[in-house]
Amino acid sequence: MNIQTEGIKYTGSKLKLLPQILGVVDELKVNRVLDGFAGTTRVSQAFAKKGYEVISSDISEWSYIFGVCYLKNREPKKYYKELIDYLNSLSPKMGWFSENYGGVVGDGGSAIQKDGTKKVWQLHNTMKLDAIREEIDNLKLDEVTKAVVLTSLILALDKVDNTLGHFTSYLKIWSPRSYKSIKLKVPEIFINKKDNQVIKGDIFDTIKNIEVDFAYFDPPYGSNNEKMPPSRVRYNSYYHIWKTIILNDKPELFGKANRRKDSSDLAFSSPFEEFRKDENGEFIAVQAIDKLIKNTKAKYIALSYSSGGRATAEQLNEILNRYGKLIKVLEIDYQKNVMANMKWSNEWLKDSEEKHKEFIFVIKKEL
C-alpha cells in the first residue's frame, strides 16, 4: 500500500523510507505510536493514514503547525477552499518579509542585490507573503484552520525559493522556480478519526509523560568530522525562516542569510548534533542517544542512524542491546539507492563504516 504524504524540502527526510518504517510497525501489531523527531511530519502522516493513534513531537514551531494541520484536522478539503481562494486574491504589499528576504533580478539573472546580499525569494512573492501573513493574523482563525493555511503558505513558498533546500545560504543566480508566483492550495489533509496528539518541546520532556506501543526516533545527528562546525548541521539554523513565518514576530536578524538571532549556535543547540565531549571525555551526542533509549516508555523502539554520525557503530550497538533486544536491522545504501536485505544481530557492524549507509534498528524494550 503506497501511503501519500506531503512536506517541504528537508535534509534527512524519510520520504523514501516510509514503506520500510510502516512495514516494521505493521509486523509488530501495535496501536499507539510516537514520532519523536517529527520534522515535516511525513512519518506521522503515514502512521495516521494507516490508522494508528499518533503522537507527533518536535521542538520546532513549524513542525508543530504541520502536525496540527495533518493530524488534528477533521474536515474535508473543500471546507478550507473558500479561505484559501480569498488569501490568494489579496493584493501584494511591501512589508517586513519583502524588506529582508525579497529581491529583484539583476543582469544575467543575478540574485545579488545592490547591497551585496542574496535573497530567498523574488520580490513579487515576498509581497504576496507580506499580504497573506498579515491577513492570517487579522482573521483570528481557530488553531486547526490557522495551521492549515500556514502549512499551505509554507508549501507554496517552498516551491519558489532560491536555495538548495535550506536557509543558511542562497543561490547567486535566481533559480528557475523562483520566477513562478506563489499560489496557495489546500494541503493534502485527511479526516483523522483518532485522538492524535501534537507536542512542541524537547524530546526528553515529551517521553517523561507518555507511554506508547512503538516509538520511532530519527535524531538530527551531527557529523563526526571534527573540522565541520556545528552550525553546518543544526536544523534550527537550516529552517529559521519557517519559524519566522509561523510566529510572524519580526525577529532580530544577523549574517548574510538574515538568520534569526535565536538560531545562532550560541542561542540554540541540540545534544544530538553536538560534536564535543564532556568533562569525562565522552561524546555528548552518544550520551543523548543512551538517555533517549533508556527513558522511552515503549514496547518497541526504532532508531534511524546514518554512517558518519558522531556515535560509532560499536557504541550504538552497545546502547541498543543495553536496554532491550535488537530484533531487526534494516540497511539502506543511498549511493546505490537500494534497500538491502534485513540484517540480524550484529551483522550490520561490518557495513557501518561505509559512506552513504543508513540503518533502522528495531529493539524490543525491556520495561
CSV table of C-alpha atoms in Angstrom, one decimal:
chain,number,residue,atom,x,y,z
A,1,MET,CA,0.0,0.0,0.0
A,2,ASN,CA,1.5,3.3,-1.1
A,3,ILE,CA,0.8,6.0,1.5
A,4,GLN,CA,1.0,9.5,0.2
A,5,THR,CA,2.4,12.2,2.4
A,6,GLU,CA,3.2,15.9,1.9
A,7,GLY,CA,6.1,18.1,3.0
A,8,ILE,CA,8.8,20.6,2.2
A,9,LYS,CA,12.4,20.1,1.0
A,10,TYR,CA,14.1,18.8,4.1
A,11,THR,CA,17.6,17.5,4.9
A,12,GLY,CA,17.3,13.9,6.2
A,13,SER,CA,13.7,13.4,5.1
A,14,LYS,CA,12.5,9.9,5.5
A,15,LEU,CA,10.1,10.0,2.5
A,16,LYS,CA,11.9,7.1,0.7
A,17,LEU,CA,11.9,5.0,3.8
A,18,LEU,CA,8.2,5.2,4.6
A,19,PRO,CA,7.3,1.8,3.2
A,20,GLN,CA,10.1,0.2,5.3
A,21,ILE,CA,9.2,2.1,8.5
A,22,LEU,CA,5.5,1.2,8.1
A,23,GLY,CA,6.4,-2.4,7.4
A,24,VAL,CA,8.2,-2.6,10.7
A,25,VAL,CA,5.2,-1.2,12.6
A,26,ASP,CA,2.7,-3.4,10.8
A,27,GLU,CA,4.6,-6.6,11.7
A,28,LEU,CA,4.5,-5.6,15.4
A,29,LYS,CA,0.7,-5.2,15.7
A,30,VAL,CA,0.8,-2.0,17.8
A,31,ASN,CA,-1.8,0.7,18.2
A,32,ARG,CA,-0.2,3.8,19.7
A,33,VAL,CA,2.9,5.3,18.1
A,34,LEU,CA,5.3,8.1,18.8
A,35,ASP,CA,7.2,10.0,16.1
A,36,GLY,CA,9.8,11.6,18.3
A,37,PHE,CA,11.6,13.9,15.8
A,38,ALA,CA,8.8,14.7,13.5
A,39,GLY,CA,10.3,17.3,11.2
A,40,THR,CA,8.0,17.7,8.2
A,41,THR,CA,5.7,15.1,9.8
A,42,ARG,CA,5.8,12.7,6.8
A,43,VAL,CA,6.3,9.7,9.1
A,44,SER,CA,3.5,11.0,11.4
A,45,GLN,CA,1.2,11.5,8.5
A,46,ALA,CA,1.9,7.9,7.3
A,47,PHE,CA,1.2,6.5,10.7
A,48,ALA,CA,-2.1,8.4,10.9
A,49,LYS,CA,-3.2,7.3,7.5
A,50,LYS,CA,-2.6,3.7,8.4
A,51,GLY,CA,-5.0,4.1,11.3
A,52,TYR,CA,-2.6,4.3,14.3
A,53,GLU,CA,-3.1,6.7,17.2
A,54,VAL,CA,-0.2,9.1,16.7
A,55,ILE,CA,1.9,11.3,19.0
A,56,SER,CA,4.0,13.7,16.9
A,57,SER,CA,6.7,15.6,18.7
A,58,ASP,CA,9.3,18.1,17.6
A,59,ILE,CA,11.0,21.1,19.1
A,60,SER,CA,10.3,23.4,16.1
A,61,GLU,CA,7.3,25.7,15.7
A,62,TRP,CA,6.8,24.8,12.0
A,63,SER,CA,6.8,21.1,12.7
A,64,TYR,CA,4.1,21.7,15.3
A,65,ILE,CA,2.0,23.6,12.7
A,66,PHE,CA,2.4,20.8,10.2
A,67,GLY,CA,1.4,18.3,12.9
A,68,VAL,CA,-1.8,20.2,13.8
A,69,CYS,CA,-2.7,20.6,10.1
A,70,TYR,CA,-2.3,16.9,9.2
A,71,LEU,CA,-3.0,15.1,12.4
A,72,LYS,CA,-5.8,17.2,14.1
A,73,ASN,CA,-7.9,18.0,11.1
A,74,ARG,CA,-11.4,16.6,11.0
A,75,GLU,CA,-12.8,18.5,8.0
A,76,PRO,CA,-12.8,17.6,4.3
A,77,LYS,CA,-10.5,19.6,1.9
A,78,LYS,CA,-13.4,21.6,0.5
A,79,TYR,CA,-14.1,23.1,3.9
A,80,TYR,CA,-10.9,25.3,3.5
A,81,LYS,CA,-11.2,26.1,-0.2
A,82,GLU,CA,-13.0,29.5,0.1
A,83,LEU,CA,-10.5,30.7,2.7
A,84,ILE,CA,-7.5,29.6,0.5
A,85,ASP,CA,-9.0,31.3,-2.5
A,86,TYR,CA,-9.5,34.5,-0.5
A,87,LEU,CA,-5.9,34.6,0.6
A,88,ASN,CA,-4.7,34.1,-2.9
A,89,SER,CA,-6.8,37.1,-4.0
A,90,LEU,CA,-5.1,39.6,-1.7
A,91,SER,CA,-3.1,42.4,-3.4
A,92,PRO,CA,0.7,42.2,-2.9
A,93,LYS,CA,2.1,44.7,-0.4
A,94,MET,CA,5.6,45.8,0.9
A,95,GLY,CA,6.3,44.6,4.4
A,96,TRP,CA,8.9,43.1,6.7
A,97,PHE,CA,9.4,39.9,4.7
A,98,SER,CA,10.0,41.9,1.5
A,99,GLU,CA,12.4,44.2,3.2
A,100,ASN,CA,14.5,41.3,4.5
A,101,TYR,CA,14.0,38.4,2.1
A,102,GLY,CA,12.8,39.8,-1.2
A,103,GLY,CA,15.0,40.6,-4.2
A,104,VAL,CA,15.0,41.8,-7.7
A,105,VAL,CA,16.5,40.2,-10.8
A,106,GLY,CA,19.8,41.6,-11.9
A,107,ASP,CA,21.9,41.3,-15.1
A,108,GLY,CA,22.2,37.7,-16.2
A,109,GLY,CA,19.6,36.6,-13.7
A,110,SER,CA,21.8,37.6,-10.8
A,111,ALA,CA,20.2,37.3,-7.3
A,112,ILE,CA,22.9,39.5,-5.8
A,113,GLN,CA,21.3,42.8,-4.7
A,114,LYS,CA,22.9,46.3,-4.6
A,115,ASP,CA,24.0,45.8,-1.0
A,116,GLY,CA,25.8,42.6,-2.0
A,117,THR,CA,23.4,40.2,-0.3
A,118,LYS,CA,21.5,37.3,-2.0
A,119,LYS,CA,17.8,36.8,-1.4
A,120,VAL,CA,15.5,33.8,-0.7
A,121,TRP,CA,12.5,34.9,-2.9
A,122,GLN,CA,11.8,37.3,-5.7
A,123,LEU,CA,10.0,40.5,-4.6
A,124,HIS,CA,6.7,39.6,-6.2
A,125,ASN,CA,6.5,36.5,-4.0
A,126,THR,CA,7.5,38.2,-0.7
A,127,MET,CA,5.0,41.0,-1.3
A,128,LYS,CA,2.3,38.3,-1.5
A,129,LEU,CA,3.7,36.7,1.6
A,130,ASP,CA,3.5,40.0,3.4
A,131,ALA,CA,-0.1,40.5,2.5
A,132,ILE,CA,-1.2,36.9,3.2
A,133,ARG,CA,0.7,36.6,6.5
A,134,GLU,CA,-0.8,39.8,7.9
A,135,GLU,CA,-4.3,38.8,6.9
A,136,ILE,CA,-4.0,35.3,8.6
A,137,ASP,CA,-3.4,37.0,11.9
A,138,ASN,CA,-6.2,39.5,11.3
A,139,LEU,CA,-8.7,36.7,10.7
A,140,LYS,CA,-8.4,35.3,14.2
A,141,LEU,CA,-8.7,31.7,13.0
A,142,ASP,CA,-9.1,28.6,15.2
A,143,GLU,CA,-5.9,26.6,15.8
A,144,VAL,CA,-6.5,23.9,13.2
A,145,THR,CA,-7.7,26.3,10.4
A,146,LYS,CA,-4.7,28.6,11.1
A,147,ALA,CA,-2.4,25.6,10.9
A,148,VAL,CA,-3.9,24.5,7.6
A,149,VAL,CA,-3.4,27.9,6.0
A,150,LEU,CA,0.1,28.4,7.4
A,151,THR,CA,1.1,25.0,6.1
A,152,SER,CA,-0.4,25.9,2.7
A,153,LEU,CA,1.7,29.1,2.7
A,154,ILE,CA,4.9,27.3,3.6
A,155,LEU,CA,4.3,24.6,0.9
A,156,ALA,CA,3.7,27.4,-1.7
A,157,LEU,CA,6.9,29.3,-0.7
A,158,ASP,CA,8.9,26.1,-0.7
A,159,LYS,CA,8.1,25.7,-4.4
A,160,VAL,CA,9.5,29.1,-5.5
A,161,ASP,CA,12.6,29.6,-3.3
A,162,ASN,CA,16.2,30.4,-4.3
A,163,THR,CA,18.0,27.8,-2.2
A,164,LEU,CA,19.5,24.3,-2.3
A,165,GLY,CA,16.9,23.3,0.3
A,166,HIS,CA,17.9,25.1,3.4
A,167,PHE,CA,18.2,28.7,4.6
A,168,THR,CA,21.8,29.3,5.6
A,169,SER,CA,22.9,30.5,2.1
A,170,TYR,CA,21.2,31.4,-1.1
A,171,LEU,CA,21.9,31.0,-4.8
A,172,LYS,CA,23.8,33.7,-6.8
A,173,ILE,CA,21.7,33.2,-9.9
A,174,TRP,CA,17.9,33.1,-9.4
A,175,SER,CA,16.6,29.5,-9.6
A,176,PRO,CA,14.1,28.8,-12.4
A,177,ARG,CA,11.4,28.1,-9.9
A,178,SER,CA,11.9,31.5,-8.2
A,179,TYR,CA,10.3,33.3,-11.2
A,180,LYS,CA,7.0,31.5,-10.6
A,181,SER,CA,4.3,33.1,-8.5
A,182,ILE,CA,3.2,31.5,-5.2
A,183,LYS,CA,-0.3,30.1,-5.2
A,184,LEU,CA,-1.8,28.6,-2.0
A,185,LYS,CA,-3.6,25.2,-2.3
A,186,VAL,CA,-5.4,23.3,0.3
A,187,PRO,CA,-2.9,20.8,1.8
A,188,GLU,CA,-3.4,17.1,1.2
A,189,ILE,CA,-5.2,16.8,4.5
A,190,PHE,CA,-7.4,13.9,5.6
A,191,ILE,CA,-10.0,13.4,8.2
A,192,ASN,CA,-8.5,12.0,11.4
A,193,LYS,CA,-10.6,9.6,13.3
A,194,LYS,CA,-8.1,9.0,16.2
A,195,ASP,CA,-7.3,11.4,19.0
A,196,ASN,CA,-3.8,12.2,17.8
A,197,GLN,CA,-1.5,14.5,19.8
A,198,VAL,CA,1.0,17.1,18.6
A,199,ILE,CA,3.6,18.2,21.0
A,200,LYS,CA,6.1,21.1,20.7
A,201,GLY,CA,9.0,20.7,23.0
A,202,ASP,CA,12.2,18.9,23.9
A,203,ILE,CA,12.1,15.2,23.3
A,204,PHE,CA,13.2,14.4,26.8
A,205,ASP,CA,10.3,16.3,28.3
A,206,THR,CA,7.9,14.5,25.9
A,207,ILE,CA,9.0,11.0,26.8
A,208,LYS,CA,8.6,11.7,30.6
A,209,ASN,CA,4.9,11.9,30.2
A,210,ILE,CA,3.8,9.4,27.6
A,211,GLU,CA,3.7,5.6,27.1
A,212,VAL,CA,3.3,4.1,23.6
A,213,ASP,CA,3.5,0.7,21.9
A,214,PHE,CA,6.0,1.9,19.3
A,215,ALA,CA,8.4,4.8,19.2
A,216,TYR,CA,10.3,6.0,16.1
A,217,PHE,CA,13.3,8.2,16.5
A,218,ASP,CA,15.3,10.0,13.8
A,219,PRO,CA,17.5,12.4,15.7
A,220,PRO,CA,19.4,15.2,13.8
A,221,TYR,CA,22.8,13.5,14.1
A,222,GLY,CA,25.9,15.8,14.0
A,223,SER,CA,28.8,15.0,11.8
A,224,ASN,CA,31.8,13.1,13.1
A,225,ASN,CA,34.0,15.4,11.1
A,226,GLU,CA,36.0,17.4,13.7
A,227,LYS,CA,36.6,20.2,11.2
A,228,MET,CA,32.9,20.7,10.4
A,229,PRO,CA,31.4,23.5,12.6
A,230,PRO,CA,28.1,22.6,14.3
A,231,SER,CA,26.3,25.4,12.6
A,232,ARG,CA,26.6,23.4,9.3
A,233,VAL,CA,24.3,20.7,10.6
A,234,ARG,CA,22.0,22.3,13.1
A,235,TYR,CA,18.4,22.2,11.9
A,236,ASN,CA,17.4,25.3,13.9
A,237,SER,CA,19.6,27.3,11.5
A,238,TYR,CA,18.6,25.4,8.4
A,239,TYR,CA,14.9,26.3,8.7
A,240,HIS,CA,14.8,29.6,10.6
A,241,ILE,CA,12.6,31.3,8.0
A,242,TRP,CA,9.8,28.8,8.5
A,243,LYS,CA,9.8,29.6,12.3
A,244,THR,CA,9.6,33.4,11.5
A,245,ILE,CA,6.7,32.9,9.1
A,246,ILE,CA,4.8,30.8,11.7
A,247,LEU,CA,5.4,33.3,14.6
A,248,ASN,CA,5.3,36.5,12.4
A,249,ASP,CA,7.4,38.1,15.2
A,250,LYS,CA,9.8,40.1,13.0
A,251,PRO,CA,12.9,39.0,15.0
A,252,GLU,CA,16.3,40.5,15.1
A,253,LEU,CA,18.4,39.1,12.3
A,254,PHE,CA,22.1,38.6,11.7
A,255,GLY,CA,24.5,37.5,9.0
A,256,LYS,CA,24.4,37.4,5.2
A,257,ALA,CA,21.5,34.9,5.3
A,258,ASN,CA,19.4,37.1,7.6
A,259,ARG,CA,19.0,34.3,10.1
A,260,ARG,CA,17.0,34.8,13.3
A,261,LYS,CA,19.3,35.7,16.2
A,262,ASP,CA,17.9,32.9,18.2
A,263,SER,CA,19.0,30.4,15.6
A,264,SER,CA,22.7,31.1,16.3
A,265,ASP,CA,24.9,28.3,17.6
A,266,LEU,CA,25.2,30.1,21.0
A,267,ALA,CA,21.5,30.6,21.3
A,268,PHE,CA,20.3,27.1,20.5
A,269,SER,CA,21.9,23.6,20.3
A,270,SER,CA,20.7,20.0,20.3
A,271,PRO,CA,22.7,17.4,22.2
A,272,PHE,CA,22.2,15.0,19.3
A,273,GLU,CA,24.0,17.4,17.0
A,274,GLU,CA,26.8,18.1,19.5
A,275,PHE,CA,30.3,17.3,18.2
A,276,ARG,CA,32.2,17.8,21.5
A,277,LYS,CA,33.0,15.6,24.5
A,278,ASP,CA,32.0,16.2,28.1
A,279,GLU,CA,34.4,16.6,31.1
A,280,ASN,CA,34.7,12.8,31.3
A,281,GLY,CA,35.8,12.5,27.7
A,282,GLU,CA,32.5,11.0,26.4
A,283,PHE,CA,30.7,12.3,23.4
A,284,ILE,CA,27.6,14.3,24.3
A,285,ALA,CA,25.7,13.0,21.3
A,286,VAL,CA,26.3,9.4,22.3
A,287,GLN,CA,25.1,10.1,25.8
A,288,ALA,CA,21.9,11.7,24.4
A,289,ILE,CA,21.1,8.6,22.4
A,290,ASP,CA,21.7,6.4,25.5
A,291,LYS,CA,19.4,8.7,27.6
A,292,LEU,CA,16.7,8.6,24.9
A,293,ILE,CA,16.6,4.8,24.6
A,294,LYS,CA,16.8,4.4,28.4
A,295,ASN,CA,13.9,6.7,29.3
A,296,THR,CA,11.4,6.0,26.5
A,297,LYS,CA,8.4,4.0,27.7
A,298,ALA,CA,7.6,1.9,24.7
A,299,LYS,CA,7.3,-1.8,23.9
A,300,TYR,CA,9.3,-1.3,20.8
A,301,ILE,CA,11.7,1.4,19.6
A,302,ALA,CA,13.0,2.0,16.1
A,303,LEU,CA,16.1,4.3,15.7
A,304,SER,CA,17.4,5.7,12.4
A,305,TYR,CA,21.2,6.1,12.2
A,306,SER,CA,23.4,7.3,9.4
A,307,SER,CA,27.0,6.3,8.8
A,308,GLY,CA,29.3,9.2,9.6
A,309,GLY,CA,27.3,10.2,12.7
A,310,ARG,CA,29.0,11.0,16.0
A,311,ALA,CA,28.2,7.7,17.6
A,312,THR,CA,30.4,4.8,16.4
A,313,ALA,CA,28.8,1.6,15.4
A,314,GLU,CA,30.2,-0.2,18.4
A,315,GLN,CA,28.9,2.5,20.8
A,316,LEU,CA,25.5,2.4,19.2
A,317,ASN,CA,25.3,-1.4,19.2
A,318,GLU,CA,26.1,-1.4,23.0
A,319,ILE,CA,23.4,1.1,23.7
A,320,LEU,CA,20.8,-0.8,21.7
A,321,ASN,CA,21.5,-4.0,23.5
A,322,ARG,CA,21.7,-2.5,26.9
A,323,TYR,CA,18.0,-1.6,27.1
A,324,GLY,CA,16.4,-4.4,25.2
A,325,LYS,CA,16.8,-7.0,22.5
A,326,LEU,CA,17.8,-5.9,19.0
A,327,ILE,CA,15.3,-7.8,16.9
A,328,LYS,CA,15.9,-6.3,13.4
A,329,VAL,CA,18.2,-4.1,11.4
A,330,LEU,CA,17.3,-2.6,8.1
A,331,GLU,CA,20.2,-1.3,5.9
A,332,ILE,CA,19.8,1.3,3.2
A,333,ASP,CA,22.6,2.2,0.7
A,334,TYR,CA,21.9,5.7,-0.6
A,335,GLN,CA,24.8,5.7,-3.1
A,336,LYS,CA,23.2,2.7,-4.8
A,337,ASN,CA,19.7,3.8,-3.9
A,338,VAL,CA,18.7,0.4,-2.8
A,339,MET,CA,17.3,-1.2,0.3
A,340,ALA,CA,19.4,-4.1,1.5
A,341,ASN,CA,18.1,-7.3,2.9
A,342,MET,CA,17.3,-7.2,6.6
A,343,LYS,CA,20.4,-7.9,8.8
A,344,TRP,CA,20.1,-9.7,12.0
A,345,SER,CA,22.0,-9.5,15.3
A,346,ASN,CA,25.4,-7.9,14.9
A,347,GLU,CA,25.9,-8.5,11.1
A,348,TRP,CA,25.4,-4.8,10.4
A,349,LEU,CA,28.6,-3.7,12.1
A,350,LYS,CA,30.9,-4.7,9.2
A,351,ASP,CA,28.9,-2.4,6.9
A,352,SER,CA,28.7,0.6,9.3
A,353,GLU,CA,31.9,2.3,8.3
A,354,GLU,CA,30.9,2.6,4.6
A,355,LYS,CA,29.7,6.0,3.5
A,356,HIS,CA,26.1,6.8,2.5
A,357,LYS,CA,24.7,4.0,4.6
A,358,GLU,CA,21.6,4.3,6.8
A,359,PHE,CA,20.2,1.9,9.3
A,360,ILE,CA,16.9,1.4,11.1
A,361,PHE,CA,17.3,-0.5,14.3
A,362,VAL,CA,14.3,-2.1,16.0
A,363,ILE,CA,14.6,-3.2,19.6
A,364,LYS,CA,12.1,-4.8,21.9
A,365,LYS,CA,12.4,-2.8,25.1
A,366,GLU,CA,12.9,-4.4,28.5
A,367,LEU,CA,10.5,-2.5,30.6
